[in-house]
């Protein structure tokens, strides 16, 4: 059985006061033993404080990005050891906003994945095609290439301690989610690609869906056999909405 995950990616939102309010609202309502694992990923500068606020709750802490390097002259970067030091257990790598706006390559993302694991954090590896790629029927080619870059560097065994998030770029922040069938099709493709290398790891790896998940569409997406929860952007900033999504998570 795969325990589902609902992870909130706060992106570039919040302030100390807003975070405190959001965390308080989440903690007031989150079950002590939810069916799904619940993770929040605040901006870097707030990680330590949000981690402190979450202490004693079932909600876990993740970061939105990590430097591929361990230390040295890399102005503005934050290492995996530093994230671990302030209490992070998870880190998103390869979000499409990092790939597209900050030009991160498949190879750099694979190195970030390894950097996270080298400090015993669980990377949440994001994969996903752009609209033009879907329209050109290249979804699986693109997602396969993004996944293979990590498999080549880190190997299949690394996926025993990793989470994958399929996030079609055209569905992120657009209000236009993939249909449950579209999501399932790509999730099954991702799992099959892992399965070709190791059936046990493939069967155990959580593959989340991300892109305009809301309380109103979460249940039908999470009901699909290869959808193991979600990576939530906009809707993770509202406690009621986020917790309703968490409540829709089902083990498969
Ligand atoms: P969204 O973002 O839920 O606002 O579409 C998802 C994500 O980017 O992880």
mmCIF file of C-alpha atoms and ligand atoms in Angstrom:
data_model
loop_
_atom_site.group_PDB
_atom_site.id
_atom_site.type_symbol
_atom_site.label_atom_id
_atom_site.label_comp_id
_atom_site.label_asym_id
_atom_site.label_seq_id
_atom_site.Cartn_x
_atom_site.Cartn_y
_atom_site.Cartn_z
ATOM 1 C CA UNK A 1 0.000 0.000 0.000
ATOM 2 C CA UNK A 2 1.262 3.447 -0.899
ATOM 3 C CA UNK A 3 0.413 6.135 1.654
ATOM 4 C CA UNK A 4 -0.629 9.233 -0.300
ATOM 5 C CA UNK A 5 0.994 12.635 0.156
ATOM 6 C CA UNK A 6 -0.537 16.078 -0.069
ATOM 7 C CA UNK A 7 2.207 18.700 -0.239
ATOM 8 C CA UNK A 8 1.630 22.460 -0.276
ATOM 9 C CA UNK A 9 4.011 24.529 -2.383
ATOM 10 C CA UNK A 10 3.625 28.059 -1.051
ATOM 11 C CA UNK A 11 5.892 29.452 -3.813
ATOM 12 C CA UNK A 12 6.698 33.179 -3.396
ATOM 13 C CA UNK A 13 3.835 33.948 -0.987
ATOM 14 C CA UNK A 14 3.443 34.777 2.666
ATOM 15 C CA UNK A 15 4.936 36.816 5.478
ATOM 16 C CA UNK A 16 5.707 35.934 9.090
ATOM 17 C CA UNK A 17 2.219 37.059 10.111
ATOM 18 C CA UNK A 18 0.423 35.325 7.233
ATOM 19 C CA UNK A 19 2.380 32.097 7.742
ATOM 20 C CA UNK A 20 1.565 32.082 11.462
ATOM 21 C CA UNK A 21 -2.139 32.479 10.674
ATOM 22 C CA UNK A 22 -2.100 29.775 7.993
ATOM 23 C CA UNK A 23 -0.191 27.303 10.158
ATOM 24 C CA UNK A 24 -2.496 27.978 13.096
ATOM 25 C CA UNK A 25 -5.548 27.291 10.936
ATOM 26 C CA UNK A 26 -3.999 24.118 9.512
ATOM 27 C CA UNK A 27 -2.996 22.843 12.975
ATOM 28 C CA UNK A 28 -6.449 23.523 14.384
ATOM 29 C CA UNK A 29 -8.047 21.230 11.815
ATOM 30 C CA UNK A 30 -5.474 18.672 10.656
ATOM 31 C CA UNK A 31 -6.136 15.148 11.980
ATOM 32 C CA UNK A 32 -3.405 13.761 14.265
ATOM 33 C CA UNK A 33 -3.172 10.685 12.006
ATOM 34 C CA UNK A 34 -4.380 11.682 8.534
ATOM 35 C CA UNK A 35 -4.736 8.968 5.865
ATOM 36 C CA UNK A 36 -2.323 10.990 3.741
ATOM 37 C CA UNK A 37 0.999 12.491 4.717
ATOM 38 C CA UNK A 38 0.819 16.289 4.869
ATOM 39 C CA UNK A 39 3.803 18.480 3.941
ATOM 40 C CA UNK A 40 4.159 22.250 3.595
ATOM 41 C CA UNK A 41 6.936 23.968 1.624
ATOM 42 C CA UNK A 42 7.301 27.634 2.651
ATOM 43 C CA UNK A 43 9.831 30.057 1.155
ATOM 44 C CA UNK A 44 13.393 29.380 2.336
ATOM 45 C CA UNK A 45 13.642 32.293 4.715
ATOM 46 C CA UNK A 46 10.635 31.096 6.732
ATOM 47 C CA UNK A 47 11.519 27.394 6.959
ATOM 48 C CA UNK A 48 12.911 27.407 10.456
ATOM 49 C CA UNK A 49 10.071 29.438 11.927
ATOM 50 C CA UNK A 50 7.332 27.432 10.192
ATOM 51 C CA UNK A 51 9.069 24.246 11.344
ATOM 52 C CA UNK A 52 8.955 25.519 14.896
ATOM 53 C CA UNK A 53 5.251 26.397 14.598
ATOM 54 C CA UNK A 54 4.481 22.915 13.242
ATOM 55 C CA UNK A 55 6.230 21.090 16.065
ATOM 56 C CA UNK A 56 4.020 18.435 17.633
ATOM 57 C CA UNK A 57 1.674 18.263 14.635
ATOM 58 C CA UNK A 58 1.444 15.621 11.899
ATOM 59 C CA UNK A 59 2.464 18.200 9.257
ATOM 60 C CA UNK A 60 5.999 17.858 7.855
ATOM 61 C CA UNK A 61 8.382 20.452 6.445
ATOM 62 C CA UNK A 62 9.796 20.732 2.929
ATOM 63 C CA UNK A 63 11.774 23.288 0.924
ATOM 64 C CA UNK A 64 11.023 24.471 -2.612
ATOM 65 C CA UNK A 65 14.539 24.145 -4.007
ATOM 66 C CA UNK A 66 18.110 23.257 -3.040
ATOM 67 C CA UNK A 67 21.595 24.007 -4.351
ATOM 68 C CA UNK A 68 23.335 21.125 -6.123
ATOM 69 C CA UNK A 69 26.649 22.098 -4.505
ATOM 70 C CA UNK A 70 27.601 21.276 -0.927
ATOM 71 C CA UNK A 71 29.409 24.508 0.035
ATOM 72 C CA UNK A 72 31.642 27.250 -1.256
ATOM 73 C CA UNK A 73 31.435 30.366 -3.408
ATOM 74 C CA UNK A 74 27.823 30.102 -4.611
ATOM 75 C CA UNK A 75 26.272 33.423 -3.645
ATOM 76 C CA UNK A 76 22.580 33.281 -2.864
ATOM 77 C CA UNK A 77 22.332 29.501 -2.704
ATOM 78 C CA UNK A 78 21.234 27.222 0.154
ATOM 79 C CA UNK A 79 22.655 23.717 0.567
ATOM 80 C CA UNK A 80 20.973 20.445 1.450
ATOM 81 C CA UNK A 81 22.880 20.343 4.744
ATOM 82 C CA UNK A 82 21.498 23.777 5.645
ATOM 83 C CA UNK A 83 17.935 22.704 4.850
ATOM 84 C CA UNK A 84 18.361 19.579 6.919
ATOM 85 C CA UNK A 85 19.853 21.677 9.716
ATOM 86 C CA UNK A 86 16.651 23.736 10.016
ATOM 87 C CA UNK A 87 14.397 20.675 10.025
ATOM 88 C CA UNK A 88 13.494 19.977 6.380
ATOM 89 C CA UNK A 89 12.707 16.383 5.501
ATOM 90 C CA UNK A 90 11.584 17.014 1.899
ATOM 91 C CA UNK A 91 12.644 19.254 -0.947
ATOM 92 C CA UNK A 92 10.983 19.976 -4.282
ATOM 93 C CA UNK A 93 13.424 19.678 -7.192
ATOM 94 C CA UNK A 94 12.807 20.486 -10.835
ATOM 95 C CA UNK A 95 9.589 22.427 -10.447
ATOM 96 C CA UNK A 96 8.615 23.726 -13.892
ATOM 97 C CA UNK A 97 9.057 27.305 -12.665
ATOM 98 C CA UNK A 98 12.697 26.444 -11.906
ATOM 99 C CA UNK A 99 13.092 24.640 -15.239
ATOM 100 C CA UNK A 100 11.511 27.381 -17.340
ATOM 101 C CA UNK A 101 12.097 30.719 -15.581
ATOM 102 C CA UNK A 102 15.516 29.876 -14.115
ATOM 103 C CA UNK A 103 16.612 27.645 -16.999
ATOM 104 C CA UNK A 104 17.473 24.635 -14.849
ATOM 105 C CA UNK A 105 18.535 21.696 -16.992
ATOM 106 C CA UNK A 106 17.579 18.039 -16.547
ATOM 107 C CA UNK A 107 21.186 17.402 -15.471
ATOM 108 C CA UNK A 108 21.257 20.169 -12.844
ATOM 109 C CA UNK A 109 17.962 18.890 -11.431
ATOM 110 C CA UNK A 110 19.386 15.369 -11.232
ATOM 111 C CA UNK A 111 22.307 16.771 -9.213
ATOM 112 C CA UNK A 112 19.907 18.610 -6.888
ATOM 113 C CA UNK A 113 18.015 15.329 -6.412
ATOM 114 C CA UNK A 114 21.251 13.657 -5.353
ATOM 115 C CA UNK A 115 22.251 16.568 -3.123
ATOM 116 C CA UNK A 116 18.952 16.251 -1.220
ATOM 117 C CA UNK A 117 19.384 12.519 -0.757
ATOM 118 C CA UNK A 118 22.990 12.898 0.354
ATOM 119 C CA UNK A 119 21.609 14.659 3.451
ATOM 120 C CA UNK A 120 18.782 12.143 3.946
ATOM 121 C CA UNK A 121 16.062 14.410 2.628
ATOM 122 C CA UNK A 122 13.389 13.075 0.300
ATOM 123 C CA UNK A 123 13.380 14.870 -3.061
ATOM 124 C CA UNK A 124 9.992 15.564 -4.660
ATOM 125 C CA UNK A 125 10.999 15.390 -8.315
ATOM 126 C CA UNK A 126 8.688 17.371 -10.617
ATOM 127 C CA UNK A 127 8.171 16.280 -14.207
ATOM 128 C CA UNK A 128 5.838 17.750 -16.807
ATOM 129 C CA UNK A 129 5.318 18.864 -20.362
ATOM 130 C CA UNK A 130 4.397 22.280 -21.738
ATOM 131 C CA UNK A 131 1.207 22.828 -23.716
ATOM 132 C CA UNK A 132 2.960 22.896 -27.103
ATOM 133 C CA UNK A 133 4.625 19.591 -26.253
ATOM 134 C CA UNK A 134 1.305 17.982 -25.327
ATOM 135 C CA UNK A 135 -0.308 19.356 -28.481
ATOM 136 C CA UNK A 136 2.550 17.864 -30.509
ATOM 137 C CA UNK A 137 1.942 14.507 -28.769
ATOM 138 C CA UNK A 138 5.367 14.664 -27.125
ATOM 139 C CA UNK A 139 4.244 14.382 -23.469
ATOM 140 C CA UNK A 140 5.791 10.980 -22.810
ATOM 141 C CA UNK A 141 8.981 11.803 -24.669
ATOM 142 C CA UNK A 142 9.478 14.906 -22.485
ATOM 143 C CA UNK A 143 8.491 13.317 -19.178
ATOM 144 C CA UNK A 144 10.574 10.239 -20.015
ATOM 145 C CA UNK A 145 13.618 12.383 -20.791
ATOM 146 C CA UNK A 146 13.243 14.357 -17.534
ATOM 147 C CA UNK A 147 12.943 11.131 -15.530
ATOM 148 C CA UNK A 148 15.795 9.372 -17.330
ATOM 149 C CA UNK A 149 18.225 12.182 -16.486
ATOM 150 C CA UNK A 150 17.717 11.401 -12.789
ATOM 151 C CA UNK A 151 17.737 7.622 -13.301
ATOM 152 C CA UNK A 152 21.039 7.884 -15.179
ATOM 153 C CA UNK A 153 22.768 9.902 -12.472
ATOM 154 C CA UNK A 154 21.181 8.527 -9.292
ATOM 155 C CA UNK A 155 20.062 5.036 -10.372
ATOM 156 C CA UNK A 156 16.758 3.274 -9.745
ATOM 157 C CA UNK A 157 17.585 2.435 -6.107
ATOM 158 C CA UNK A 158 17.485 6.159 -5.279
ATOM 159 C CA UNK A 159 13.739 6.106 -5.993
ATOM 160 C CA UNK A 160 13.175 4.030 -2.861
ATOM 161 C CA UNK A 161 13.669 7.365 -1.058
ATOM 162 C CA UNK A 162 12.060 9.816 -3.467
ATOM 163 C CA UNK A 163 8.663 11.117 -4.522
ATOM 164 C CA UNK A 164 7.679 12.073 -8.056
ATOM 165 C CA UNK A 165 5.184 14.806 -8.971
ATOM 166 C CA UNK A 166 3.678 14.891 -12.455
ATOM 167 C CA UNK A 167 2.779 18.506 -13.156
ATOM 168 C CA UNK A 168 1.690 19.397 -16.676
ATOM 169 C CA UNK A 169 2.893 22.985 -17.124
ATOM 170 C CA UNK A 170 -0.350 24.009 -18.844
ATOM 171 C CA UNK A 171 -2.299 23.044 -15.710
ATOM 172 C CA UNK A 172 -0.205 24.974 -13.160
ATOM 173 C CA UNK A 173 -1.915 28.070 -11.818
ATOM 174 C CA UNK A 174 -4.255 28.136 -14.804
ATOM 175 C CA UNK A 175 -7.384 26.692 -13.206
ATOM 176 C CA UNK A 176 -7.279 24.056 -15.948
ATOM 177 C CA UNK A 177 -6.394 20.711 -14.368
ATOM 178 C CA UNK A 178 -5.581 17.578 -16.306
ATOM 179 C CA UNK A 179 -8.548 15.240 -16.447
ATOM 180 C CA UNK A 180 -8.258 12.203 -14.181
ATOM 181 C CA UNK A 181 -7.697 10.050 -17.295
ATOM 182 C CA UNK A 182 -4.962 12.326 -18.642
ATOM 183 C CA UNK A 183 -3.208 12.258 -15.268
ATOM 184 C CA UNK A 184 -3.569 8.487 -14.901
ATOM 185 C CA UNK A 185 -2.144 7.912 -18.375
ATOM 186 C CA UNK A 186 1.088 9.786 -17.583
ATOM 187 C CA UNK A 187 1.331 8.417 -14.037
ATOM 188 C CA UNK A 188 1.079 4.858 -15.372
ATOM 189 C CA UNK A 189 3.767 5.709 -17.943
ATOM 190 C CA UNK A 190 6.089 6.989 -15.185
ATOM 191 C CA UNK A 191 5.498 3.908 -13.044
ATOM 192 C CA UNK A 192 6.113 1.604 -16.018
ATOM 193 C CA UNK A 193 9.413 3.336 -16.690
ATOM 194 C CA UNK A 194 10.483 2.678 -13.087
ATOM 195 C CA UNK A 195 9.109 -0.854 -13.295
ATOM 196 C CA UNK A 196 11.333 -1.697 -16.237
ATOM 197 C CA UNK A 197 14.256 -1.212 -13.843
ATOM 198 C CA UNK A 198 12.842 -2.434 -10.520
ATOM 199 C CA UNK A 199 9.276 -3.680 -10.021
ATOM 200 C CA UNK A 200 9.299 -3.375 -6.225
ATOM 201 C CA UNK A 201 10.509 0.218 -6.225
ATOM 202 C CA UNK A 202 8.008 1.100 -8.971
ATOM 203 C CA UNK A 203 5.152 -0.361 -6.937
ATOM 204 C CA UNK A 204 6.155 1.624 -3.849
ATOM 205 C CA UNK A 205 7.020 5.037 -5.342
ATOM 206 C CA UNK A 206 4.447 7.746 -4.703
ATOM 207 C CA UNK A 207 3.595 9.707 -7.868
ATOM 208 C CA UNK A 208 1.709 12.923 -7.041
ATOM 209 C CA UNK A 209 -0.332 14.985 -9.458
ATOM 210 C CA UNK A 210 0.045 18.782 -9.503
ATOM 211 C CA UNK A 211 -1.697 21.504 -11.477
ATOM 212 C CA UNK A 212 -4.861 23.323 -10.351
ATOM 213 C CA UNK A 213 -5.816 20.741 -7.733
ATOM 214 C CA UNK A 214 -8.700 22.088 -5.644
ATOM 215 C CA UNK A 215 -11.045 20.694 -3.010
ATOM 216 C CA UNK A 216 -13.601 20.285 -5.796
ATOM 217 C CA UNK A 217 -11.495 18.092 -8.114
ATOM 218 C CA UNK A 218 -9.087 16.332 -5.714
ATOM 219 C CA UNK A 219 -11.235 13.257 -5.023
ATOM 220 C CA UNK A 220 -11.664 12.302 -8.686
ATOM 221 C CA UNK A 221 -7.938 12.781 -9.403
ATOM 222 C CA UNK A 222 -6.820 10.886 -6.273
ATOM 223 C CA UNK A 223 -9.183 8.009 -7.084
ATOM 224 C CA UNK A 224 -7.045 7.089 -10.102
ATOM 225 C CA UNK A 225 -4.956 3.984 -9.362
ATOM 226 C CA UNK A 226 -1.543 5.578 -9.995
ATOM 227 C CA UNK A 227 -2.254 9.002 -8.472
ATOM 228 C CA UNK A 228 -0.866 9.004 -4.933
ATOM 229 C CA UNK A 229 -1.910 12.476 -3.808
ATOM 230 C CA UNK A 230 -1.010 15.948 -4.979
ATOM 231 C CA UNK A 231 1.427 18.834 -5.057
ATOM 232 C CA UNK A 232 -0.737 21.862 -4.411
ATOM 233 C CA UNK A 233 0.103 25.484 -5.259
ATOM 234 C CA UNK A 234 -2.628 28.129 -4.965
ATOM 235 C CA UNK A 235 -5.048 26.011 -2.964
ATOM 236 C CA UNK A 236 -2.398 25.272 -0.309
ATOM 237 C CA UNK A 237 -2.565 28.898 0.872
ATOM 238 C CA UNK A 238 -6.095 28.438 2.212
ATOM 239 C CA UNK A 239 -6.281 26.087 5.199
ATOM 240 C CA UNK A 240 -9.855 24.894 4.540
ATOM 241 C CA UNK A 241 -9.146 24.138 0.915
ATOM 242 C CA UNK A 242 -5.794 22.451 1.633
ATOM 243 C CA UNK A 243 -7.238 20.243 4.367
ATOM 244 C CA UNK A 244 -10.201 19.266 2.196
ATOM 245 C CA UNK A 245 -7.655 18.134 -0.424
ATOM 246 C CA UNK A 246 -5.752 16.186 2.257
ATOM 247 C CA UNK A 247 -9.002 14.518 3.309
ATOM 248 C CA UNK A 248 -9.549 13.351 -0.292
ATOM 249 C CA UNK A 249 -6.223 11.436 -0.368
ATOM 250 C CA UNK A 250 -6.586 7.638 -0.601
ATOM 251 C CA UNK A 251 -3.989 4.874 -0.359
ATOM 252 C CA UNK A 252 -3.619 2.601 -3.398
HETATM 253 P P1 LIG B 1 -1.258 25.164 -8.684
HETATM 254 O O1 LIG B 1 0.317 24.895 -8.631
HETATM 255 O O2 LIG B 1 -1.904 24.186 -7.724
HETATM 256 O O3 LIG B 1 -1.433 26.589 -8.238
HETATM 257 O O4 LIG B 1 -1.695 24.936 -10.102
HETATM 258 C C1 LIG B 1 0.831 23.593 -8.538
HETATM 259 C C2 LIG B 1 2.345 23.638 -8.476
HETATM 260 O O5 LIG B 1 2.953 24.457 -9.168
HETATM 261 O O6 LIG B 1 2.985 22.845 -7.736
#
